[in-house]
GROMACS .gro file of N, CA and C in nm:
model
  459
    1UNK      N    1  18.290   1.959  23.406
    1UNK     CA    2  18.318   2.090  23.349
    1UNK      C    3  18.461   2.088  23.296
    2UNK      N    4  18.462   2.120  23.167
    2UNK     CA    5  18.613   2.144  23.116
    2UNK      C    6  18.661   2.237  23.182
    3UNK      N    7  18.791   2.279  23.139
    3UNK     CA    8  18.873   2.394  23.148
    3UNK      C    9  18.961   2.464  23.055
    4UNK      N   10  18.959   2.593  23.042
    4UNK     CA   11  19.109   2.622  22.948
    4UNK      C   12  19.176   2.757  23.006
    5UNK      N   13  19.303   2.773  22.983
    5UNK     CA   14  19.354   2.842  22.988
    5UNK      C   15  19.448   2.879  22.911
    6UNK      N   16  19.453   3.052  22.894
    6UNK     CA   17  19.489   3.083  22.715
    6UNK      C   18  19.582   3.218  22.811
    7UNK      N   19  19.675   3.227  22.764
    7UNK     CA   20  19.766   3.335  22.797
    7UNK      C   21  19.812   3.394  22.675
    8UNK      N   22  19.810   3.513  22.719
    8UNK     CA   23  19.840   3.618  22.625
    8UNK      C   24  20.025   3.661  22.625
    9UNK      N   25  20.137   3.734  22.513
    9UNK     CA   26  20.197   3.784  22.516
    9UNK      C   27  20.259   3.847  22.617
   10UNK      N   28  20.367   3.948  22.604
   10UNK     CA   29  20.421   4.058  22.668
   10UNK      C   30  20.562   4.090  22.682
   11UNK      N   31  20.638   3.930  22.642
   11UNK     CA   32  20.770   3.985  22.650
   11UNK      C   33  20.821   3.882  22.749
   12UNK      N   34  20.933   3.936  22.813
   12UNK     CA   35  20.975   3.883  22.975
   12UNK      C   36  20.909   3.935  23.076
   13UNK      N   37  20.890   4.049  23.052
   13UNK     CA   38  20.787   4.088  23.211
   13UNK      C   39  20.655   4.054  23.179
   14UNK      N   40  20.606   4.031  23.082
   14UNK     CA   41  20.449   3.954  23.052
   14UNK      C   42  20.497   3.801  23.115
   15UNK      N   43  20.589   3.741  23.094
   15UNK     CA   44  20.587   3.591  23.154
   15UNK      C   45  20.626   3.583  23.319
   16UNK      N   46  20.712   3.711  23.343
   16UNK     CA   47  20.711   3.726  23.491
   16UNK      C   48  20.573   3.757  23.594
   17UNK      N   49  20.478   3.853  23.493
   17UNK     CA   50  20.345   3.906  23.568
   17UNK      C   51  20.297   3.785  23.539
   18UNK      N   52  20.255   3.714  23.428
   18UNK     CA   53  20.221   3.625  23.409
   18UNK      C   54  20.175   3.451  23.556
   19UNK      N   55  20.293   3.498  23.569
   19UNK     CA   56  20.363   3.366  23.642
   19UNK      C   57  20.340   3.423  23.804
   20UNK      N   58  20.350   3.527  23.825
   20UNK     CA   59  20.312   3.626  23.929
   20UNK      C   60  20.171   3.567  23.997
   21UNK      N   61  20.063   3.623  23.878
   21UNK     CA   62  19.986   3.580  23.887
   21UNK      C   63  19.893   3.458  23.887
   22UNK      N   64  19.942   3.344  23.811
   22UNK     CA   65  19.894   3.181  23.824
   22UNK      C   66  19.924   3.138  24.007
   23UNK      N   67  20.058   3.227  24.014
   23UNK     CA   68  20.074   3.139  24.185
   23UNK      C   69  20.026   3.231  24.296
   24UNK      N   70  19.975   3.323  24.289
   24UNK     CA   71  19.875   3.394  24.297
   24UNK      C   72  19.759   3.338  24.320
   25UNK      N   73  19.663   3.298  24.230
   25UNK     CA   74  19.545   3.260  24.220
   25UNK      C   75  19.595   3.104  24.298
   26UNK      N   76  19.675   3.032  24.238
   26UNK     CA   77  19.691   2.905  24.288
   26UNK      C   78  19.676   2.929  24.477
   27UNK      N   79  19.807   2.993  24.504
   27UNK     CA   80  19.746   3.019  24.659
   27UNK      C   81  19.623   3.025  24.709
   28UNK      N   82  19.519   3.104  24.641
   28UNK     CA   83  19.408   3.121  24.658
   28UNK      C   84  19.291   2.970  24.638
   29UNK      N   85  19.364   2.871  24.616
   29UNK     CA   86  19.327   2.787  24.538
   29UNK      C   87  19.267   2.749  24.435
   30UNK      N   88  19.270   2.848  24.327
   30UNK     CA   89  19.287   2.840  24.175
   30UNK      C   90  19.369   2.811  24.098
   31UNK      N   91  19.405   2.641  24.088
   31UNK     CA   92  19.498   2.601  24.005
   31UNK      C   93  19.495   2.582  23.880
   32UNK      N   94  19.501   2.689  23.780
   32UNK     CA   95  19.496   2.750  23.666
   32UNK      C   96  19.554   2.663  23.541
   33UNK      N   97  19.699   2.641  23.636
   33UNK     CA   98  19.777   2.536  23.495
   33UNK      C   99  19.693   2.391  23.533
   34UNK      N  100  19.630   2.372  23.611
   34UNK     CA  101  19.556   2.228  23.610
   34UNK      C  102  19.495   2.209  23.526
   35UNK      N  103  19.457   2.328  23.404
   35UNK     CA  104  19.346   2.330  23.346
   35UNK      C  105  19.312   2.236  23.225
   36UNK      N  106  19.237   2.169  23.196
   36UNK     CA  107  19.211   2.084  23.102
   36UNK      C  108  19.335   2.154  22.926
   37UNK      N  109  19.294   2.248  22.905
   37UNK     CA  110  19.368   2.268  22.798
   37UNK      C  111  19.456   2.451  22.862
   38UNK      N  112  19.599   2.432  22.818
   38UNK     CA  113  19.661   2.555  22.830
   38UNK      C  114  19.723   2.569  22.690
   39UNK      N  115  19.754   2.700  22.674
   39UNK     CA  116  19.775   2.758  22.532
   39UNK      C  117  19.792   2.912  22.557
   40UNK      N  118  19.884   2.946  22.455
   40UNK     CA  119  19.940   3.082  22.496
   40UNK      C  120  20.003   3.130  22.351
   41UNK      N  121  20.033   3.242  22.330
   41UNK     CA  122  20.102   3.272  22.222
   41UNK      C  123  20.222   3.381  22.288
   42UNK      N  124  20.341   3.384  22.200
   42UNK     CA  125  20.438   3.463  22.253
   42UNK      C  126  20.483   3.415  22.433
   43UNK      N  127  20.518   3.519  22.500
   43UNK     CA  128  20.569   3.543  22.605
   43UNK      C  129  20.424   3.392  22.660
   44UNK      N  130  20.280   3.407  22.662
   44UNK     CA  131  20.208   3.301  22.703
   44UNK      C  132  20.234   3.211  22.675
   45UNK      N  133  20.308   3.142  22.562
   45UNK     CA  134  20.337   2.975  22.505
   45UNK      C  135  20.419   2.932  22.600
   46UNK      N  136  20.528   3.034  22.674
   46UNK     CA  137  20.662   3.027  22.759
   46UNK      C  138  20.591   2.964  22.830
   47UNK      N  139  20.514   3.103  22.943
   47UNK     CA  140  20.441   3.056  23.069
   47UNK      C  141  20.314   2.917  23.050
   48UNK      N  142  20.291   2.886  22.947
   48UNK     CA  143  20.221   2.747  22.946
   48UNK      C  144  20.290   2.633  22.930
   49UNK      N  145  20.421   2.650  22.888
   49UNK     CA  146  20.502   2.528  22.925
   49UNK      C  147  20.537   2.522  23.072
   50UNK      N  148  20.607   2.647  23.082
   50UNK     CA  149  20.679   2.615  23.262
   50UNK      C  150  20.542   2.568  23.319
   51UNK      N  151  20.401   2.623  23.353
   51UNK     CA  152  20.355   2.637  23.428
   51UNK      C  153  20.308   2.459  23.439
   52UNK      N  154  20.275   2.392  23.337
   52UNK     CA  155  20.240   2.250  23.292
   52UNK      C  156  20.332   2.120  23.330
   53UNK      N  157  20.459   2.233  23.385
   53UNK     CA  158  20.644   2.083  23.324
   53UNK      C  159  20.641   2.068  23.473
   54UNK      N  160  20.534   2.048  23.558
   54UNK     CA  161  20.591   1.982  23.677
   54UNK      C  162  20.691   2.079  23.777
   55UNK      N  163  20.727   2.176  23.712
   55UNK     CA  164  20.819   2.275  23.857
   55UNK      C  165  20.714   2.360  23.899
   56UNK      N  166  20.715   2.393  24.037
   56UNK     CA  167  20.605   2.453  24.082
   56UNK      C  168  20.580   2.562  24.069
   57UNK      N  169  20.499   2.657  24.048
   57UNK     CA  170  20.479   2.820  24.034
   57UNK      C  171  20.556   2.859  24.113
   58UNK      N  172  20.526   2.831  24.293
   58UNK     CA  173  20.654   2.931  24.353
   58UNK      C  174  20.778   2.923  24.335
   59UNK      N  175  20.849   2.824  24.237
   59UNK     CA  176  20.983   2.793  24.229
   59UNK      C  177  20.999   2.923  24.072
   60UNK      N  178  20.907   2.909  24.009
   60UNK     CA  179  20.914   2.976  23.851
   60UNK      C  180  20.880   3.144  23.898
   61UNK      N  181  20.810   3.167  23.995
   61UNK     CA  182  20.830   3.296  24.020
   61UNK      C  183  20.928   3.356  24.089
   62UNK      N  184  20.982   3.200  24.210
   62UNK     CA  185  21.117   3.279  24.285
   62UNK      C  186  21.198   3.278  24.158
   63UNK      N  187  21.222   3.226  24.066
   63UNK     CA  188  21.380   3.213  23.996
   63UNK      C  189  21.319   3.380  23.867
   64UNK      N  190  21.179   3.415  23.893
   64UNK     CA  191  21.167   3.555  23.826
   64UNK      C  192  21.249   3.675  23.916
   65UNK      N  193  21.203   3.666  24.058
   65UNK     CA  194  21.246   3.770  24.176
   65UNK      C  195  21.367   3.749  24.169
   66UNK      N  196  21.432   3.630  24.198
   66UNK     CA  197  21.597   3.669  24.193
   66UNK      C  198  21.688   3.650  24.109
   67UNK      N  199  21.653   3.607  23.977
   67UNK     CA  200  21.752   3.624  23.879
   67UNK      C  201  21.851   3.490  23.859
   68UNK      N  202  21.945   3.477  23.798
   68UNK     CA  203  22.059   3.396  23.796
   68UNK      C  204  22.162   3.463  23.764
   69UNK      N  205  22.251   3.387  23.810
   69UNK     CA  206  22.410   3.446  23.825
   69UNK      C  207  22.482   3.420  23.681
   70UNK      N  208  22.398   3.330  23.540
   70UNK     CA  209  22.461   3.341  23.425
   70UNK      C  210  22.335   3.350  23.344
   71UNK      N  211  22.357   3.417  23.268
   71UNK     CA  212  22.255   3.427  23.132
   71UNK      C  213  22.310   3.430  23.019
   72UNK      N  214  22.286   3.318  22.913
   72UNK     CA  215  22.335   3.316  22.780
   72UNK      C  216  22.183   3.374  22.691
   73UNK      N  217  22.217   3.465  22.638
   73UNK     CA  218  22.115   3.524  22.553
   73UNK      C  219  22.121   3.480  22.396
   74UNK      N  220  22.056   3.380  22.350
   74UNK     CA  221  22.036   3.358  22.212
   74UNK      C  222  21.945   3.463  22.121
   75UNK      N  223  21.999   3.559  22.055
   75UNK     CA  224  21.921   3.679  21.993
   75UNK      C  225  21.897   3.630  21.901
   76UNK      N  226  21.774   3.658  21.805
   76UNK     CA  227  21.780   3.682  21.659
   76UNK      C  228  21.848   3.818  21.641
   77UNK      N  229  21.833   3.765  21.438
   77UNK     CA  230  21.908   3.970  21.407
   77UNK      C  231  21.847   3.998  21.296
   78UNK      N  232  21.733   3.916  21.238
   78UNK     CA  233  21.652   3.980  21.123
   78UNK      C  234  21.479   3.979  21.182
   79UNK      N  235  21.420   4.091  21.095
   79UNK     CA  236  21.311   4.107  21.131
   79UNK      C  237  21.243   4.234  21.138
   80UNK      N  238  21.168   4.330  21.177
   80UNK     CA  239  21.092   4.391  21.209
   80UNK      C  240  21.133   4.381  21.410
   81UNK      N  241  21.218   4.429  21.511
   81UNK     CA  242  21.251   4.502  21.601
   81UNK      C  243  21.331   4.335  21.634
   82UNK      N  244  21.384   4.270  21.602
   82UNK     CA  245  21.456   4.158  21.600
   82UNK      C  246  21.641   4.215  21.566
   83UNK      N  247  21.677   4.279  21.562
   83UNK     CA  248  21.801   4.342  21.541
   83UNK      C  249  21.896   4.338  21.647
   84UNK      N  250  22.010   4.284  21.651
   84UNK     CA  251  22.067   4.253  21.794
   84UNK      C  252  22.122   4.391  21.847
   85UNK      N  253  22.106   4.486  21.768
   85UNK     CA  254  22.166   4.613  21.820
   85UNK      C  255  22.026   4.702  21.837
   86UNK      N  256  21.940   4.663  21.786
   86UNK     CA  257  21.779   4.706  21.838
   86UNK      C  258  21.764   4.793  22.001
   87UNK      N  259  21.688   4.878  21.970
   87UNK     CA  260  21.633   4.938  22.142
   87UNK      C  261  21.625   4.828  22.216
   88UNK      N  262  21.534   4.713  22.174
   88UNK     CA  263  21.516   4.599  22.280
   88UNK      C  264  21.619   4.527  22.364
   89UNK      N  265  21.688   4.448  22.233
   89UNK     CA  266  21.796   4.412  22.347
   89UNK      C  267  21.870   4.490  22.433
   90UNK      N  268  21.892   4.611  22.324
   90UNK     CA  269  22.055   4.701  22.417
   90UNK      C  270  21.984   4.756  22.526
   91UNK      N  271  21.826   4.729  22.540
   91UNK     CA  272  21.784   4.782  22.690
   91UNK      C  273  21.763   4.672  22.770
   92UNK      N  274  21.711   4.546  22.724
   92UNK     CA  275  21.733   4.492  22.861
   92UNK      C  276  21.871   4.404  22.894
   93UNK      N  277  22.029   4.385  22.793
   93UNK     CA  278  22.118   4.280  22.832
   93UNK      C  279  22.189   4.423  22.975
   94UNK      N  280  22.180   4.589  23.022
   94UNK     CA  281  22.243   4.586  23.060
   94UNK      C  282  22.212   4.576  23.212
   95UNK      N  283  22.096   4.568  23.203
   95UNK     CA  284  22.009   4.575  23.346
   95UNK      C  285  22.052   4.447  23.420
   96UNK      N  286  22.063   4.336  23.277
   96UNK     CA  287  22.105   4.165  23.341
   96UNK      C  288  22.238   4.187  23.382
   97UNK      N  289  22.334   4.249  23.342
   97UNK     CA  290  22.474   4.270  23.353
   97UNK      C  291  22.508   4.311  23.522
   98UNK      N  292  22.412   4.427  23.572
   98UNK     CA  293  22.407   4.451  23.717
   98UNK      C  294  22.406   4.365  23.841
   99UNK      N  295  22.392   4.266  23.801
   99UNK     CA  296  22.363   4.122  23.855
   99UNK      C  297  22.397   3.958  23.826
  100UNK      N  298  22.471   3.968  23.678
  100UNK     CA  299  22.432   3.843  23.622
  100UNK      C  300  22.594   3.871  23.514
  101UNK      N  301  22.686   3.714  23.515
  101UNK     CA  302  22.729   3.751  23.377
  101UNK      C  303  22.656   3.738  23.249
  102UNK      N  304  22.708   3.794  23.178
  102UNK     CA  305  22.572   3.777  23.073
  102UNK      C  306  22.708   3.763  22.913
  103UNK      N  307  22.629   3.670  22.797
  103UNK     CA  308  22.691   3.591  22.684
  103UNK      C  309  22.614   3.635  22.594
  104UNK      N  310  22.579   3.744  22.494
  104UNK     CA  311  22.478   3.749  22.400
  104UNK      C  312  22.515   3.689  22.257
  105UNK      N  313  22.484   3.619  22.194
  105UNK     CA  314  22.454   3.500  22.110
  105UNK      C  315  22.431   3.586  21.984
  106UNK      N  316  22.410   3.632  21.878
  106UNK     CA  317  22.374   3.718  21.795
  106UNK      C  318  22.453   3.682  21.657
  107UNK      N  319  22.351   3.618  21.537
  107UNK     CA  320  22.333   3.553  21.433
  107UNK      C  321  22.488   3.581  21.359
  108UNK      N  322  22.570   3.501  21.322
  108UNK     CA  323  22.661   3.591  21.235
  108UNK      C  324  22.659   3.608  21.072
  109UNK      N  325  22.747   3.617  21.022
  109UNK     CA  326  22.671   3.678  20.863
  109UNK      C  327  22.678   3.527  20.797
  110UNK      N  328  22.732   3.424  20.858
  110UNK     CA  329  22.676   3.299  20.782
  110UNK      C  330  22.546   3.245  20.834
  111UNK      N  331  22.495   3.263  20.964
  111UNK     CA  332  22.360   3.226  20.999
  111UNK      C  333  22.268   3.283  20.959
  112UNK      N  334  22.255   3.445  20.937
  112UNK     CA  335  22.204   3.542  20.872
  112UNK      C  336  22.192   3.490  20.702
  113UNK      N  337  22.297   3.436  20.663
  113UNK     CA  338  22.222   3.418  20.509
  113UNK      C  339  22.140   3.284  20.520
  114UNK      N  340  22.207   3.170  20.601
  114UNK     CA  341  22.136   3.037  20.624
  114UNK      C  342  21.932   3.094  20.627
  115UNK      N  343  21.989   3.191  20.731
  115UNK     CA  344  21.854   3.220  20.773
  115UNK      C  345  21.712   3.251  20.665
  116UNK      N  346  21.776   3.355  20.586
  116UNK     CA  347  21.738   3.448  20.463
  116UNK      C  348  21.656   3.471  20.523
  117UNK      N  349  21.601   3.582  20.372
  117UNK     CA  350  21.483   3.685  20.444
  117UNK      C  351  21.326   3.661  20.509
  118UNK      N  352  21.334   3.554  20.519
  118UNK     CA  353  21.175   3.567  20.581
  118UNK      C  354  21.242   3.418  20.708
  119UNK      N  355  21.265   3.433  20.835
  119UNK     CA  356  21.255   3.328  20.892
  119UNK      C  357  21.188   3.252  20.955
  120UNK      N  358  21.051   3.262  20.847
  120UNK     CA  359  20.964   3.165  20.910
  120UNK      C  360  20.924   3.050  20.809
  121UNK      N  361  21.050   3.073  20.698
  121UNK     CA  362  21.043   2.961  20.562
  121UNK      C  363  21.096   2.810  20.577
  122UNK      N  364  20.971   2.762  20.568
  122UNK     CA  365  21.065   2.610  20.639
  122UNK      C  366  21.183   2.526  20.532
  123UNK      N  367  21.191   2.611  20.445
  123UNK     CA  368  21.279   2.568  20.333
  123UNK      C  369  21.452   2.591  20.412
  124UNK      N  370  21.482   2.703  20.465
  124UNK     CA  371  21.569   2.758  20.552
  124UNK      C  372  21.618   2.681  20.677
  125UNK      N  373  21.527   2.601  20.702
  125UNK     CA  374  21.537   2.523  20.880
  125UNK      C  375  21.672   2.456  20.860
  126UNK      N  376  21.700   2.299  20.769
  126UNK     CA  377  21.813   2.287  20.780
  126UNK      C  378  21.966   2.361  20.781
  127UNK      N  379  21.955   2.438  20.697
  127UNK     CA  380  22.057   2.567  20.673
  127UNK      C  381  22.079   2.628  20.817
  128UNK      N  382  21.967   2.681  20.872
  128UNK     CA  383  21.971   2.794  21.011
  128UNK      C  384  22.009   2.678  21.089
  129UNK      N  385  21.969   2.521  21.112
  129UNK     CA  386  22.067   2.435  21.205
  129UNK      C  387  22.177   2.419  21.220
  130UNK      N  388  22.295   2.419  21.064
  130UNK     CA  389  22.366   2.381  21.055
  130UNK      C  390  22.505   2.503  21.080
  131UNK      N  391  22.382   2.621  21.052
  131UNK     CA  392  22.467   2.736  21.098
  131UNK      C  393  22.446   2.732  21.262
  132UNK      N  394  22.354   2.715  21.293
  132UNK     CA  395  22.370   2.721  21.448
  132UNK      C  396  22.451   2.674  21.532
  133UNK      N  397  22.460   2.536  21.494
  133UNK     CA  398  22.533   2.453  21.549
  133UNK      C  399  22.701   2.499  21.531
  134UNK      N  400  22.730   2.558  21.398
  134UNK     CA  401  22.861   2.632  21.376
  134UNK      C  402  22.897   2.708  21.483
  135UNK      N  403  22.816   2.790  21.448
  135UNK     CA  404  22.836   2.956  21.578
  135UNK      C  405  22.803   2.894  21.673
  136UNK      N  406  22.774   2.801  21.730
  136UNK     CA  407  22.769   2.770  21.860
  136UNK      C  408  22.904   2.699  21.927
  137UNK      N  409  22.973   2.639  21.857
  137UNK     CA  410  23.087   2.585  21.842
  137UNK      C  411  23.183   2.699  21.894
  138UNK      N  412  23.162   2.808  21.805
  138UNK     CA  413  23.277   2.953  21.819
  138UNK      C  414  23.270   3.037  21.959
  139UNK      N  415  23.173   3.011  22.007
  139UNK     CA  416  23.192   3.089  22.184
  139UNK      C  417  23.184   2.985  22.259
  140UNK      N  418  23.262   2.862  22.221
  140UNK     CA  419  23.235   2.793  22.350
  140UNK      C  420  23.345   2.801  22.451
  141UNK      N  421  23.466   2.877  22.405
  141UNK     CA  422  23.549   2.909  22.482
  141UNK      C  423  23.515   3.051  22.576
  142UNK      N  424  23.396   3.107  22.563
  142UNK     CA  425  23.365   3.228  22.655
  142UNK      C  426  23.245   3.138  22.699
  143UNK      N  427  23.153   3.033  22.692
  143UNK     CA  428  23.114   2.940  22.751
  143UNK      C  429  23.159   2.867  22.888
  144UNK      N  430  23.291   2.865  22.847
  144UNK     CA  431  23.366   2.775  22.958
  144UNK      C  432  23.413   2.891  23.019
  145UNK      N  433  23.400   2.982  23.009
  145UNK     CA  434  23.449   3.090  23.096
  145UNK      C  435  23.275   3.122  23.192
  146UNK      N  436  23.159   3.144  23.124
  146UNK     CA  437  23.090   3.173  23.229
  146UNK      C  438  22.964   3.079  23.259
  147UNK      N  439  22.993   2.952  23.251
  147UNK     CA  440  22.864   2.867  23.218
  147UNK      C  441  22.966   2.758  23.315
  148UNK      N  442  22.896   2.700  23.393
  148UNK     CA  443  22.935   2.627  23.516
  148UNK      C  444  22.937   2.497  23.421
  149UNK      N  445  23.049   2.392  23.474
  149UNK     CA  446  23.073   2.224  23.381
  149UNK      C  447  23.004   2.176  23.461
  150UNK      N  448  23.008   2.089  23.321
  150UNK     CA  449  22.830   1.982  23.407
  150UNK      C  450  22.919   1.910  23.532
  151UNK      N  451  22.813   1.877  23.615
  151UNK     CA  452  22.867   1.794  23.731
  151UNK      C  453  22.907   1.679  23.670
  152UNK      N  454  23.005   1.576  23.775
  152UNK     CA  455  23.093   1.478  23.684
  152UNK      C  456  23.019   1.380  23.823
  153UNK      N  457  23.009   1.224  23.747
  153UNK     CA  458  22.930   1.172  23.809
  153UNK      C  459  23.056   1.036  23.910
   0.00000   0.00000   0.00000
């Protein structure tokens, strides 16, 4: 008998219920991500990687329950509710803030044109890299302020 498993959307709390639920059923002994084929779209593509990469559900749901102590948020800022000043983000970076330092990432007006108007044009990809990699360069000094150095061997 094959298997599949197809996950649906929702966001971050769709990949938290999500994930809720696989270790869930797994307890029960329904191991879900075992399944011959997994596939997901949105918030589901997330939870079908973690659930597949070898870390265990109860480790991917504890690190849902308690959070981390840094979060770098890479935003988009064009789109249809993609706007870094959007309801979405400005509602959930301050909830992370209560708990977490938090770094929000948000396109600047040279990644924004790299990007242009439709960013799903693969004509754009090199451009949006080369800007990325720019602006990524420019906060790395608030980086080193809240992002732990790699261990030294």
């Amino acid at each position: 008998m094959s298997t599949a498993l197809v996950l649906g959307g929702g966001g971050v709390t769709g990949i938290a219920r999500e994930l809720g639920v696989l270790e869930a059923l797994r307890q029960a002994g329904a191991d879900l991500a075992a399944a011959d084929l997994v596939v997901g779209t949105s918030a589901g593509s997330v939870v079908a990687v973690q659930a597949t990469s070898g870390i265990g559900l109860h480790r991917l749901v504890a690190d849902q329950l308690l959070g981390h102590d840094v979060v770098v948020v890479l935003a988009p800022g064009i789109g249809p509710g993609l706007d870094p000043v959007s309801e979405g983000l400005s509602a959930e970076v301050p909830p992370l803030r209560t708990h977490s330092r938090v770094l929000v990432v948000t396109p600047d007006d040279d990644a924004l044109e790299a990007i242009g108007p439709d960013p799903l044009d693969p004509e754009h990809r090199p451009a949006s890299a080369r800007a990325g990699q720019r602006q990524g360069r420019a906060p790395a000094g608030a980086r080193r302020e809240i992002w732990p150095a790699p261990a030294t061997r």
